[in-house]
Amino acid sequence: MKTVNKLYNITEMMVIAGSRLFENGKCVVVGTGLPVLSTLLAQSTHAPQLVLVYEAGSLAPLKPPTIPISVGDSMASYKAIMTASMDYTMSFIQSGFGEYGFLGAAQIDPFGNINTTVIGSHKNPKVRLPGSGGANDFASLCWKTIIMMRQDKNKFVKKLDYITSPGYLEGYNSREKIGLPSNTGPWRVVTQFGIFGFENEEKKMTLLKMYPGVTINTIQENSSFKIQTIDDIQIESEPTNKELILLRALDPYGILLKK
């Protein structure tokens, strides 16, 4: 394989770190944006039999000639086993086949609840966002939800402007109390600084891994709430030449790979 300049941007690091989370043969329901790129990279590297399902109804497509820019793009159905409908996808998830849900978000709180609806008041918002789409279903019913997003104080917030998709709600067992399936919920949050999880009784976001050159201070400075940490925080490995070459080949025009 040809060599590549090992310099990489923070988006490439984030997408590669996210791709490494998936095991071969698992089923992931994919949201729009960087999750598409991250799952395609996983298919191209260590998980060639990763089963992708897109919200608009595409089941198990192969790697397309160009990246889908939305879950309804025709490229999202490239050589798919089946192209069905959105209600089929939701029924598929409800039946328990969504091992992973992979989403983006505009805001997230300490319990992994996410907002993709409005910034500001719902009646008079500063910004109106795309809304839920299938994200609420993914977050409610997939066994493990992964959220990929850029981190800053306006995105990592103590209280959401609007709860579009449920995480652990108010913590502890509050998901189960409102009737959501047990053993589901946020599993990982992937940002440009590191990877977070929820493996504690409170179900509060906890830093598990940092990227090379990132400090805990940087992570805390880019959050409006206190970031919990574990004792043995790991450092994520730098991207390999193979990962960078394959990733850049997936998005040669930088549609999603922006700095």
Short mmCIF file of N, CA, C and O in Angstrom, two decimals, residues 33 36 40 54 64 66-71 73 75-77 256:
data_model
loop_
_atom_site.label_atom_id
_atom_site.label_comp_id
_atom_site.label_asym_id
_atom_site.label_seq_id
_atom_site.Cartn_x
_atom_site.Cartn_y
_atom_site.Cartn_z
N GLY A 33 -24.32 12.03 8.03
CA GLY A 33 -23.09 12.78 8.30
C GLY A 33 -21.91 11.88 8.59
O GLY A 33 -21.71 10.84 7.96
N VAL A 36 -21.89 7.98 8.72
CA VAL A 36 -21.83 7.27 7.44
C VAL A 36 -20.37 6.98 7.07
O VAL A 36 -20.00 5.86 6.72
N LEU A 40 -18.45 3.24 6.96
CA LEU A 40 -17.86 2.79 5.70
C LEU A 40 -16.37 2.48 5.87
O LEU A 40 -15.84 1.54 5.27
N TYR A 54 -29.84 1.93 6.82
CA TYR A 54 -30.10 3.36 6.77
C TYR A 54 -31.58 3.64 7.00
O TYR A 54 -32.46 2.86 6.61
N PRO A 64 -20.39 2.18 -1.49
CA PRO A 64 -20.79 2.81 -2.75
C PRO A 64 -19.63 3.50 -3.45
O PRO A 64 -18.58 3.74 -2.84
N THR A 66 -19.45 6.59 -4.34
CA THR A 66 -19.28 7.87 -3.65
C THR A 66 -20.07 7.83 -2.36
O THR A 66 -21.07 7.11 -2.26
N ILE A 67 -19.65 8.61 -1.37
CA ILE A 67 -20.32 8.53 -0.07
C ILE A 67 -21.73 9.12 -0.15
O ILE A 67 -21.96 10.13 -0.81
N PRO A 68 -22.69 8.50 0.52
CA PRO A 68 -24.03 9.09 0.60
C PRO A 68 -23.97 10.38 1.42
O PRO A 68 -23.33 10.43 2.46
N ILE A 69 -24.62 11.43 0.93
CA ILE A 69 -24.64 12.68 1.70
C ILE A 69 -25.84 12.75 2.62
O ILE A 69 -25.98 13.67 3.42
N SER A 70 -26.75 11.77 2.50
CA SER A 70 -27.86 11.66 3.43
C SER A 70 -28.30 10.20 3.45
O SER A 70 -27.91 9.40 2.59
N VAL A 71 -29.14 9.85 4.43
CA VAL A 71 -29.59 8.46 4.54
C VAL A 71 -30.60 8.11 3.46
O VAL A 71 -30.95 6.94 3.29
N ASP A 73 -30.03 9.24 0.22
CA ASP A 73 -29.27 9.31 -1.03
C ASP A 73 -29.29 7.95 -1.73
O ASP A 73 -29.25 6.90 -1.08
N MET A 75 -26.99 6.50 -3.19
CA MET A 75 -25.77 5.76 -2.89
C MET A 75 -25.88 4.96 -1.59
O MET A 75 -25.11 4.03 -1.35
N ALA A 76 -26.84 5.34 -0.74
CA ALA A 76 -27.06 4.58 0.50
C ALA A 76 -27.71 3.23 0.23
O ALA A 76 -27.76 2.38 1.13
N SER A 77 -28.17 3.02 -0.98
CA SER A 77 -28.80 1.75 -1.35
C SER A 77 -27.96 0.94 -2.33
O SER A 77 -28.44 -0.02 -2.93
N LEU A 256 -17.18 15.66 3.93
CA LEU A 256 -17.39 15.50 5.38
C LEU A 256 -16.12 15.69 6.18
O LEU A 256 -16.17 16.05 7.36
#
